[in-house]
Amino acid sequence: MRNTLLLLLSLIASAGVYSQDISSEKPEKPSIELYKIISADRDTTYVDTTLTIQKEYKFNYLRKDNFELLPFSNVGQTYNSLAYDFESQTLKPGFAAQSHHFAYLDIEDINYYHVPTPLTELYFKTAFEQGQQMDGFFTVNTSEQFNFSVAYKGVRSLGNYQHILASTGNFRFTTNYHTKNNRYRLRAHMTAQDVLNQENGGLTPNSLALFMNDDSEFEDRGRLDVNFDNAENKLEGLRFYGDHQYELISKKDSLNYTVLTLGNALSYEDKFYEYRQNAPYSPLGVSFKTENLLDKVTLEDFNAQAYARFDNAILGSITGFIGYTDYNYGYDAVLIFDDNRIGNRIKGNLIHAGAAYKKQYRGFELSGKGAINISGDLDGNYLTAAASFAFNEVNKVKASVNIHSVAPNFNFLLFQSDYVNYNWQNDFNNVKTQELKFELTSEKLINASVSYTGIDDYTYFGIKANDSTPTPMQFGERVDYLKVKVEKEIRYKNFALANTILFQQAVSGDAVFNVPQIITRQSLYYQDHWFKKALFLQTGINFKYFSEYNMNAYDPVLAEFYVQNEQKLGGFPMVDLFFNAKVRQTRIYIKYEHINALFGNSNDYFSAPGYPFRDAVIRFGLVWNFFL
C-alpha cells in the first residue's frame, strides 16, 4: 500500500506541474470568488480549495470539526457527545433516534449555489475492513438566473468488531432561480436520507476483560464475542422544501435603500425509525415475541410559513412571520396492559408567530429573533438577541442570549416496543433553557467563547433502581452548565501549533448531566510548497484528550444515549500522525489514527461503556474539485 500511495502522489504532482506548463494556452478561468455558496440564512461564501489545519479537522464522515464528539469504532456509527450547546430555535419536539441524527441533514444544513461554470467535488475516504465512504457533488448554472445541484454521500463499512456494519446514504437536490431584475427569487431542495446500523449491544464481560488486558490472541477484534448479533436499526427520511419571495417595493440607491419583500416557505418531511431483532435478548427484559421483533415509529411533518421583510438603510431589517405546522407521530396500534393503556399517536397542528430584526452600523450589529406557538396542543417559544462589534475584519466581540421552551422529543412522550420495558406514555413539562454567551474572535489574540446555561425540567434517559434498561426521566431540579472554549494558533516560519482547550462543568445537576471537565486538542505541523510550488505539503501530529467522567451509555433499541453513574471512562490520549498534500484543486489526506494504541500493555479507550474506541489504523482519502 505504501508504494501505491507514493506512486499516486508522484502522478498527481507530475500532472500538476504539467498542467501549469500549458495553462497559458487556456482561456482565463473565472475567479474562485464567483463560485458562490448560499446558506439557508442567505449568507454567502465561496468555494475554498485551500489546505489548512481546519480542513484536516473536517476531513471525516460528518465533514465538519468533531472536536466535541467521540466517534464509535466504525465509521457511520453514532458519536458520544463530549460537550453541548443550546442554540436551538425549534417550537415542537424532535423525532426519535437522536443518536442517528448526527449526519442527518436538516433544512438549516442545506446550501444553494451560483457558479459561472459547472463545479464538481468528489470526496473519498477509506473505511474499516470492507467498504468505503464517498461524497459526490455537482452544480451548474444553466443560465445566470437558474442553478441546480445534485449530490450523494454514501458510507458502507463492515467494521472491525462482530455485527457492526454501517450503511448510510444522503441524497440531496437543490435549485434556485431569480428573475433578471432579481425581484423574484425561488429556492427549493429535496433530500432522501437513511442510516442503517447493525447492533451488537457491545462486548460481553469476558471479551471486555480480554480487550482491556490486550490479549495478543484477540488483536483481530472480530474474535471478541458481543452480546448479540441479530439486531439492526434504521432511520429514514424524505423531505421536500421550497421558499420563494418577491420584492414588492424595491428602491436600492445608496441614499435611500428601501425594500419590502413578501415570501412563503413550505416543507414536508416523512421519517421513520425501526429496530429489528431476530430473537429477544434477555438483559433487555421480557418480550412480547419470541422471534422477529420489530419496533417502528413514523413522523409526518408539514410546515407552512408566510413572512414579510422590510429592509431600510436607517431602520435595518425587520421581519414578521406566521406559520402553520401539522404533525403526526406514532404507531399503528394502541397497547392495553392490565394497569394502563398506551396510545399510538401524538398528532395535531400548531400556529406560531414571530419576528426578527437585524441592523449594522459602523462595526456594530444588533440582531434578534423570537417566536411563540399561539395555537395548538404543544407550547413552545424562543427568543434570541445578540450584539456584536467588529474592530476590523479579524477582530470581533459578541454577546448573545438565548431563551427557549419546547416539549421533550417525541420518544420521551410516547414509545412502543416488543420489549415490555420500552413502552411508555408521558406528560412531561417543557424543557426550558436560558443561555448567556460571550465570544471573542481575534487573529492576533485568541478565539474564545464563554457560555452559561440554565436548564429547568431537563429530560434524559436513565436507569431506575432495580432495573437494567433506560427509561425517560425529567429532572426536578435545575441544571447549570458552564462552558469555556479557547482557540489559538502559534506560527513560526513553516511550523505551527494549533491549540483548542475546552473547560466545562455542570455547576448543578451533575447527577444527570455528565460531561468531561477538560477537552483539549493540539496540532503541531509543518507546511510548505514543494516541487516549484506544484505541491503544497502539510504534515504533523494531532493530540486529543478528554478527562475521565461518567460517560453516557448507548442503548440500541432506542438509538439513544442514557445517563449512567457507575463507570468512569475517558482520560486517554488520541494521537494521530497525518500527511496531507494539495495539488491544484486536489487535497490528499493520509493519517495514522490513534497510533499510541500500539504502545502499552492494556487498553482503556472506550466510546461508551462496552464499546471500545478505534484501534490504530492507517486511513487515506482525497477531496477533488473540478472547474469546467
XYZ file of C-alpha atoms in Angstrom:
628
model
C 0.000 0.000 0.000
C 2.899 2.348 0.766
C 4.256 2.019 -2.795
C 0.816 2.610 -4.237
C 0.405 5.837 -2.245
C 3.835 7.102 -3.311
C 3.007 6.360 -6.942
C -0.334 8.164 -6.631
C 1.332 11.249 -5.138
C 4.000 11.252 -7.857
C 1.451 11.008 -10.646
C -0.724 13.791 -9.254
C 2.301 16.018 -8.616
C 3.539 15.426 -12.173
C 0.099 16.186 -13.538
C 0.045 19.429 -11.586
C 3.439 20.512 -12.935
C 2.493 19.622 -16.490
C -0.858 21.406 -16.303
C 0.818 24.568 -15.098
C 3.178 24.480 -18.090
C 0.290 24.608 -20.546
C -2.044 26.830 -18.543
C -1.037 29.874 -20.597
C -2.655 28.270 -23.638
C -6.055 28.037 -21.975
C -8.542 30.908 -21.648
C -8.552 32.676 -18.305
C -10.777 30.932 -15.782
C -13.358 32.736 -13.637
C -12.252 33.907 -10.222
C -12.807 31.434 -7.383
C -14.899 34.072 -5.577
C -17.578 33.679 -8.287
C -18.318 30.097 -7.198
C -20.818 31.077 -4.518
C -22.289 29.008 -1.694
C -25.508 30.408 -0.164
C -26.577 29.112 3.239
C -30.129 28.583 4.441
C -29.844 32.005 6.169
C -28.741 33.528 2.826
C -25.178 34.154 3.979
C -22.806 33.875 1.020
C -19.323 32.352 0.907
C -17.362 30.820 -1.959
C -15.662 27.529 -2.755
C -12.440 27.128 -0.794
C -9.773 24.821 -2.223
C -7.034 25.730 0.248
C -5.401 23.195 2.549
C -5.497 24.322 6.187
C -5.486 22.665 9.581
C -9.238 23.347 9.746
C -9.663 21.274 6.565
C -7.750 18.485 8.304
C -10.219 18.622 11.201
C -13.186 18.464 8.803
C -11.961 15.527 6.750
C -14.296 12.969 8.323
C -17.672 11.296 7.930
C -19.580 14.377 9.137
C -17.369 16.745 7.091
C -17.166 19.149 9.987
C -14.938 19.580 13.020
C -15.870 16.875 15.546
C -13.795 18.253 18.428
C -16.741 17.945 20.840
C -17.695 14.440 19.678
C -16.256 10.968 20.255
C -16.804 8.534 17.353
C -17.589 4.859 17.782
C -15.276 2.219 16.330
C -16.893 2.051 12.894
C -17.453 4.965 10.534
C -21.180 5.540 10.064
C -21.945 4.648 13.665
C -23.020 7.227 16.202
C -20.964 9.660 18.323
C -20.875 10.202 22.061
C -21.206 13.896 22.924
C -18.356 15.360 24.956
C -19.942 18.844 25.140
C -23.270 20.509 24.361
C -24.734 23.723 23.005
C -28.261 25.065 23.435
C -28.862 27.368 20.476
C -31.879 25.547 19.059
C -34.854 27.534 17.766
C -37.483 24.803 17.470
C -41.099 25.087 18.540
C -42.003 21.387 18.500
C -40.395 18.137 19.698
C -37.689 16.351 17.768
C -38.006 12.848 16.370
C -36.785 9.570 17.875
C -33.298 8.005 17.497
C -31.337 11.204 18.033
C -28.046 9.273 18.021
C -28.626 8.646 14.292
C -29.141 12.335 13.518
C -25.511 13.470 13.639
C -25.192 13.023 9.867
C -28.853 13.746 9.107
C -29.211 16.997 7.141
C -31.958 19.357 8.292
C -33.326 22.344 6.382
C -30.722 24.593 8.011
C -27.895 22.349 6.749
C -28.698 22.654 3.049
C -26.706 25.070 0.869
C -27.560 26.587 -2.502
C -25.159 27.602 -5.247
C -24.378 30.057 -8.024
C -21.430 29.222 -10.293
C -20.027 30.670 -13.546
C -19.037 27.199 -14.825
C -20.013 23.658 -13.801
C -18.461 22.613 -10.482
C -17.849 19.087 -9.208
C -16.476 17.930 -5.867
C -15.516 14.354 -5.067
C -14.777 13.182 -1.536
C -13.361 9.765 -0.734
C -12.030 8.200 2.450
C -11.277 4.635 3.403
C -13.457 2.920 5.991
C -12.890 -0.094 8.265
C -12.475 -3.564 6.756
C -14.797 -3.873 3.755
C -16.316 -0.678 2.396
C -15.611 2.992 1.848
C -17.178 6.414 2.183
C -17.762 8.769 -0.727
C -19.484 12.097 -1.343
C -20.102 13.267 -4.902
C -21.423 16.745 -5.692
C -22.231 18.577 -8.956
C -23.731 22.008 -9.588
C -24.255 24.119 -12.699
C -25.936 27.344 -13.720
C -27.872 26.693 -16.913
C -28.273 30.459 -17.114
C -27.408 33.458 -14.978
C -30.792 33.055 -13.270
C -31.110 29.290 -12.734
C -28.899 26.870 -10.786
C -29.307 23.306 -9.655
C -27.116 20.883 -7.743
C -27.216 17.160 -7.099
C -25.171 15.262 -4.503
C -24.965 11.913 -2.781
C -22.946 10.839 0.253
C -22.735 7.124 0.878
C -20.973 5.058 3.512
C -20.699 1.318 3.837
C -18.252 -0.126 6.337
C -18.122 -3.624 7.832
C -16.177 -2.586 10.932
C -13.599 -4.457 12.991
C -15.966 -5.993 15.543
C -18.732 -8.513 15.018
C -22.063 -7.312 13.616
C -21.476 -3.528 13.445
C -21.887 -2.929 9.714
C -22.880 0.658 8.964
C -24.570 1.746 5.743
C -25.787 5.295 5.194
C -26.960 7.391 2.270
C -27.683 11.102 1.907
C -29.138 12.240 -1.427
C -29.819 15.926 -1.916
C -31.033 18.035 -4.812
C -31.196 21.828 -4.709
C -32.253 24.520 -7.102
C -32.563 28.278 -7.032
C -33.857 30.827 -9.501
C -34.231 34.591 -9.757
C -35.645 36.861 -12.407
C -33.379 39.168 -14.391
C -34.339 42.139 -12.223
C -33.765 39.928 -9.113
C -37.118 40.872 -7.585
C -38.494 37.327 -7.577
C -36.367 34.573 -6.026
C -37.080 30.871 -5.584
C -35.087 28.124 -3.922
C -36.023 24.525 -3.216
C -34.464 21.244 -2.198
C -35.245 17.584 -1.842
C -33.419 15.119 0.427
C -33.649 11.351 0.847
C -31.597 10.024 3.767
C -31.113 6.700 5.514
C -28.905 5.481 8.356
C -28.645 1.709 8.869
C -26.619 0.197 11.715
C -26.202 -3.396 12.757
C -26.274 -3.531 16.564
C -24.405 -5.917 18.856
C -25.009 -4.491 22.344
C -21.273 -4.084 22.979
C -18.701 -6.632 24.135
C -19.517 -9.369 26.618
C -17.914 -9.104 30.104
C -15.356 -11.790 29.208
C -14.461 -10.053 25.941
C -14.131 -6.713 27.727
C -11.533 -8.292 30.025
C -9.641 -9.725 27.052
C -9.717 -6.354 25.296
C -8.591 -4.348 28.312
C -5.761 -6.817 29.072
C -4.602 -6.501 25.443
C -4.601 -10.257 24.915
C -2.449 -10.878 21.822
C -4.764 -13.662 20.618
C -7.579 -11.125 20.170
C -5.820 -8.428 18.162
C -8.293 -9.460 15.479
C -11.286 -7.725 17.081
C -13.689 -9.933 15.157
C -12.789 -12.787 17.527
C -14.214 -10.950 20.536
C -17.733 -12.011 21.489
C -20.553 -9.484 21.502
C -23.807 -9.515 23.455
C -25.944 -10.296 20.401
C -25.546 -10.483 16.626
C -29.131 -10.458 15.376
C -30.296 -6.837 15.540
C -30.249 -3.692 13.433
C -31.907 -0.285 13.464
C -32.645 2.179 10.703
C -33.586 5.833 10.337
C -35.045 7.085 7.045
C -36.314 10.486 5.967
C -37.688 12.104 2.818
C -38.122 15.885 2.669
C -39.365 18.461 0.154
C -38.766 22.152 0.769
C -39.493 25.332 -1.147
C -39.128 29.042 -0.392
C -39.985 31.896 -2.728
C -40.187 35.654 -2.263
C -40.986 38.817 -4.193
C -39.764 42.382 -3.664
C -42.981 44.370 -3.640
C -41.103 47.635 -3.106
C -37.545 47.901 -4.394
C -35.533 51.114 -4.060
C -31.823 50.372 -3.935
C -29.863 53.577 -4.395
C -27.080 54.390 -1.933
C -29.012 57.201 -0.225
C -32.456 55.635 0.067
C -32.295 51.844 0.401
C -35.850 50.580 0.978
C -37.098 47.088 0.133
C -40.316 45.324 1.122
C -40.240 41.586 0.497
C -43.134 39.138 0.793
C -42.360 35.422 0.983
C -43.672 31.954 1.637
C -41.887 28.730 2.687
C -43.299 25.192 2.607
C -41.823 21.893 3.758
C -42.989 18.317 4.095
C -40.951 15.571 5.777
C -41.744 11.888 6.219
C -39.485 9.968 8.635
C -39.443 6.570 10.277
C -37.248 4.712 12.738
C -37.293 0.955 13.249
C -35.490 -1.607 15.391
C -35.387 -5.247 14.254
C -34.122 -8.286 16.127
C -34.492 -11.941 15.192
C -34.835 -13.114 18.799
C -35.078 -11.273 22.145
C -32.032 -10.574 24.313
C -32.925 -11.325 27.943
C -30.990 -8.430 29.637
C -33.302 -6.053 27.730
C -36.242 -7.510 29.625
C -39.302 -9.553 28.852
C -40.502 -9.522 25.246
C -43.975 -9.905 23.774
C -42.499 -12.054 20.994
C -40.103 -14.972 20.854
C -38.806 -14.094 17.376
C -38.831 -11.393 14.692
C -39.099 -8.378 16.983
C -39.980 -5.142 15.160
C -40.416 -1.646 16.588
C -41.360 1.040 14.067
C -42.368 4.660 14.603
C -43.194 7.269 11.966
C -43.471 11.045 11.739
C -45.236 13.145 9.109
C -44.401 16.824 9.434
C -45.847 19.621 7.271
C -44.860 23.263 7.729
C -46.021 26.445 6.001
C -44.806 29.932 6.776
C -45.585 33.365 5.338
C -43.302 36.303 6.034
C -42.750 39.950 5.237
C -39.353 41.642 5.480
C -38.717 45.382 5.439
C -35.130 46.469 4.747
C -34.183 50.099 5.189
C -30.810 51.850 5.248
C -31.695 53.622 8.502
C -34.008 51.212 10.324
C -32.279 47.970 9.389
C -34.031 44.695 8.544
C -37.384 43.891 10.195
C -39.170 40.594 9.557
C -42.541 39.329 10.703
C -43.789 35.800 10.091
C -46.658 33.466 10.853
C -46.612 29.716 10.364
C -48.687 26.557 10.447
C -47.486 23.046 11.394
C -49.269 19.722 11.091
C -47.549 16.771 12.801
C -48.421 13.098 13.129
C -46.089 10.904 15.195
C -46.703 7.380 16.366
C -47.541 3.726 15.825
C -50.201 1.580 14.208
C -51.836 0.145 17.335
C -52.836 1.009 20.900
C -51.285 -1.085 23.691
C -53.503 -2.151 26.588
C -51.915 -3.505 29.790
C -53.588 -4.693 32.978
C -52.889 -1.408 34.748
C -52.579 1.162 31.960
C -53.153 1.992 28.312
C -50.541 3.379 25.908
C -51.870 5.318 22.958
C -50.468 5.144 19.483
C -50.431 8.741 18.207
C -49.339 12.248 19.044
C -50.809 14.411 16.341
C -52.183 17.879 15.941
C -51.425 21.259 14.463
C -49.732 24.422 15.627
C -49.895 28.055 14.650
C -46.891 30.184 15.514
C -45.958 33.817 15.021
C -42.696 35.655 15.383
C -40.419 38.464 14.332
C -36.730 39.100 13.625
C -34.526 42.185 13.480
C -31.003 42.992 12.252
C -29.123 46.277 11.986
C -25.495 47.086 11.162
C -23.861 50.446 11.738
C -20.139 51.252 11.699
C -18.977 47.907 13.018
C -21.921 47.399 15.375
C -24.518 44.755 14.686
C -27.729 44.159 16.602
C -29.914 41.136 15.919
C -32.816 39.348 17.496
C -35.444 36.758 16.722
C -38.403 35.329 18.598
C -41.422 33.143 18.036
C -44.232 31.522 20.029
C -46.890 28.887 19.462
C -50.179 30.788 19.661
C -52.451 27.819 18.968
C -52.240 24.042 19.352
C -51.610 21.362 21.966
C -47.864 21.980 22.320
C -46.476 25.064 23.996
C -43.219 26.452 22.676
C -41.325 29.699 22.342
C -37.835 31.071 21.828
C -36.131 34.439 21.984
C -32.592 35.196 20.865
C -30.774 38.518 20.955
C -27.183 39.417 20.101
C -24.958 42.485 19.939
C -21.531 42.497 18.318
C -18.811 44.947 17.365
C -16.155 44.389 14.703
C -12.997 46.417 15.312
C -11.809 45.328 11.862
C -12.057 42.250 9.612
C -10.204 39.974 12.043
C -11.203 41.262 15.491
C -14.745 40.997 16.809
C -16.645 40.694 20.099
C -20.172 39.414 20.565
C -22.668 38.909 23.377
C -25.863 36.889 22.991
C -28.748 35.463 24.977
C -30.982 32.551 24.036
C -34.212 31.679 25.887
C -36.065 28.575 24.759
C -39.016 26.449 25.869
C -40.093 23.342 23.982
C -41.656 19.946 24.695
C -39.246 16.984 25.036
C -38.605 14.867 21.959
C -41.462 12.659 20.838
C -39.832 9.434 22.024
C -39.779 10.795 25.586
C -43.532 11.319 25.357
C -44.540 8.113 23.583
C -42.678 4.931 22.709
C -43.772 1.377 21.893
C -41.663 -1.748 21.610
C -41.837 -5.515 21.543
C -39.732 -5.304 24.726
C -42.123 -4.717 27.630
C -39.793 -2.298 29.455
C -39.662 0.006 26.409
C -43.289 1.089 26.449
C -44.378 4.415 27.918
C -46.559 7.463 27.513
C -45.627 10.574 29.498
C -46.930 14.071 30.046
C -43.672 15.936 30.723
C -43.220 19.649 31.242
C -41.481 21.726 28.613
C -37.684 21.808 28.789
C -36.699 25.423 29.466
C -33.188 26.725 28.737
C -31.594 30.126 29.242
C -28.150 30.626 27.716
C -25.857 33.648 28.050
C -22.800 33.668 25.789
C -19.780 35.901 25.143
C -17.424 35.477 22.182
C -14.094 36.994 21.138
C -12.614 36.476 17.680
C -9.092 37.792 17.134
C -6.303 36.567 14.858
C -3.590 38.184 16.979
C -5.032 37.281 20.381
C -7.343 34.272 20.709
C -10.709 32.953 19.695
C -12.683 32.405 22.879
C -16.254 31.788 23.999
C -17.871 31.596 27.423
C -21.415 30.360 27.905
C -23.560 29.745 30.958
C -26.750 27.751 30.503
C -29.539 27.081 32.967
C -31.940 24.219 32.251
C -35.238 23.613 34.029
C -37.150 20.323 33.666
C -34.210 18.683 31.909
C -35.266 15.394 30.293
C -32.944 12.441 29.837
C -32.863 8.674 29.589
C -31.727 6.979 32.785
C -31.838 3.703 34.687
C -34.319 3.309 37.528
C -33.365 1.472 40.700
C -33.546 -2.324 40.340
C -33.875 -2.009 36.576
C -31.476 -2.630 33.687
C -32.996 -0.724 30.761
C -33.238 3.039 30.207
C -36.449 4.964 30.597
C -37.322 8.667 30.103
C -36.974 10.868 33.166
C -37.390 14.533 33.994
C -35.073 16.199 36.482
C -36.932 18.079 39.209
C -34.082 20.445 39.986
C -32.114 22.897 37.869
C -29.100 22.066 35.729
C -26.485 24.822 35.406
C -23.796 24.321 32.768
C -20.624 26.392 32.315
C -18.578 26.071 29.125
C -15.353 27.916 28.239
C -13.558 27.331 24.936
C -10.279 28.904 23.778
C -8.503 28.525 20.427
C -5.099 29.887 19.435
C -2.635 29.064 16.677
C 1.059 29.955 17.057
C 3.196 30.177 13.895
C 6.951 30.233 13.357
C 8.158 30.186 9.758
C 6.782 26.954 8.250
C 5.771 25.465 11.592
C 2.552 25.960 13.526
C 0.967 24.831 16.772
C -2.852 24.926 16.811
C -4.408 24.732 20.277
C -8.010 24.182 21.330
C -8.905 23.867 25.010
C -12.383 23.469 26.468
C -13.272 23.634 30.151
C -16.796 22.774 31.241
C -18.681 21.838 34.367
C -22.186 21.056 35.488
C -22.335 23.566 38.338
C -25.533 21.897 39.482
C -27.352 18.796 38.297
C -24.176 16.797 37.687
C -26.009 13.595 38.627
C -27.938 13.740 35.328
C -25.704 15.941 33.161
C -22.340 14.230 32.712
C -19.514 15.913 30.783
C -15.708 15.676 30.930
C -14.235 18.699 32.654
C -11.398 19.135 30.153
C -11.196 18.547 26.392
C -8.009 19.560 24.644
C -6.527 19.248 21.164
C -3.077 20.310 19.964
C -1.768 20.041 16.404
C 1.929 20.542 15.732
C 2.569 20.621 11.989
C 4.837 21.755 9.161
C 3.647 23.125 5.831
C 5.382 24.445 2.735
C 5.323 24.463 -1.062
C 7.327 21.738 -2.825
C 8.253 20.984 -6.460
C 8.348 24.631 -7.530
C 5.018 25.233 -5.785
C 3.285 22.438 -7.696
C 2.541 20.683 -4.397
C 1.620 22.146 -1.033
C 2.631 19.836 1.818
C 1.196 19.705 5.335
C 2.349 17.104 7.849
C 2.310 16.820 11.612
C 0.741 15.286 14.694
C -2.656 15.701 16.358
C -3.104 15.164 20.079
C -6.564 14.989 21.655
C -7.508 14.231 25.255
C -10.576 14.445 27.471
C -10.689 13.887 31.215
C -12.280 10.855 32.841
C -16.003 11.095 33.629
C -19.228 9.085 33.864
C -19.624 8.636 30.131
C -23.152 8.226 28.776
C -24.063 4.685 27.709
C -25.682 3.672 24.420
C -28.968 1.808 24.001
C -29.501 0.094 20.623
C -33.288 -0.288 20.929
C -33.850 3.443 21.330
C -30.748 4.507 19.365
C -30.229 6.985 22.199
C -27.640 7.646 24.902
C -28.584 7.389 28.555
C -27.096 8.604 31.828
C -25.068 6.145 33.901
C -23.089 6.934 37.061
C -21.441 3.595 37.772
C -18.445 3.612 35.419
C -15.930 6.354 34.695
C -14.322 6.269 31.254
C -12.071 8.567 29.284
C -8.789 10.023 30.411
C -6.934 8.511 27.449
C -4.981 10.347 24.701
C -5.666 10.028 20.973
C -2.552 10.701 18.871
C -2.717 10.866 15.059
C 0.096 11.315 12.539
C -1.032 12.999 9.319
C 0.413 13.722 5.911
C -1.653 15.998 3.681
C -0.902 17.483 0.273
C -2.568 19.805 -2.218
C -2.051 19.677 -5.978
C -4.040 22.326 -7.795
C -7.632 21.762 -6.542
C -6.972 18.291 -5.101
C -6.380 17.746 -1.387
C -4.881 14.390 -0.367
C -5.106 13.123 3.220
C -3.157 10.260 4.818
C -3.415 9.620 8.544
C -2.205 7.050 11.053
C -5.038 7.294 13.585
C -4.670 6.587 17.308
C -1.072 5.486 16.845
C -0.455 5.481 20.602
C -2.733 2.409 20.878
C 0.236 0.425 19.557
C 2.114 1.060 22.785
C 1.268 -0.119 26.297
C 0.151 -3.367 27.859
C -3.513 -2.539 28.489
C -6.409 -0.906 26.668
C -8.575 1.677 28.405
C -10.096 3.512 25.454
C -13.884 3.422 25.018
C -16.518 5.372 23.083
C -19.226 4.270 25.539
C -19.497 1.575 28.227
C -18.983 -1.758 26.469
C -17.981 -0.140 23.151
C -14.211 0.195 22.560
C -12.815 3.202 20.702
C -10.897 2.705 17.453
C -7.578 0.879 17.336
C -4.542 2.215 15.489
C -5.240 2.305 11.748
C -3.920 3.956 8.582
C -6.573 5.715 6.515
C -6.364 7.903 3.448
C -8.582 9.838 1.083
C -8.963 12.961 -1.008
C -11.186 15.896 -1.913
C -11.067 16.795 -5.599
C -12.695 19.857 -7.196
C -13.287 20.138 -10.944
C -13.893 23.561 -12.505
C -15.010 23.143 -16.120
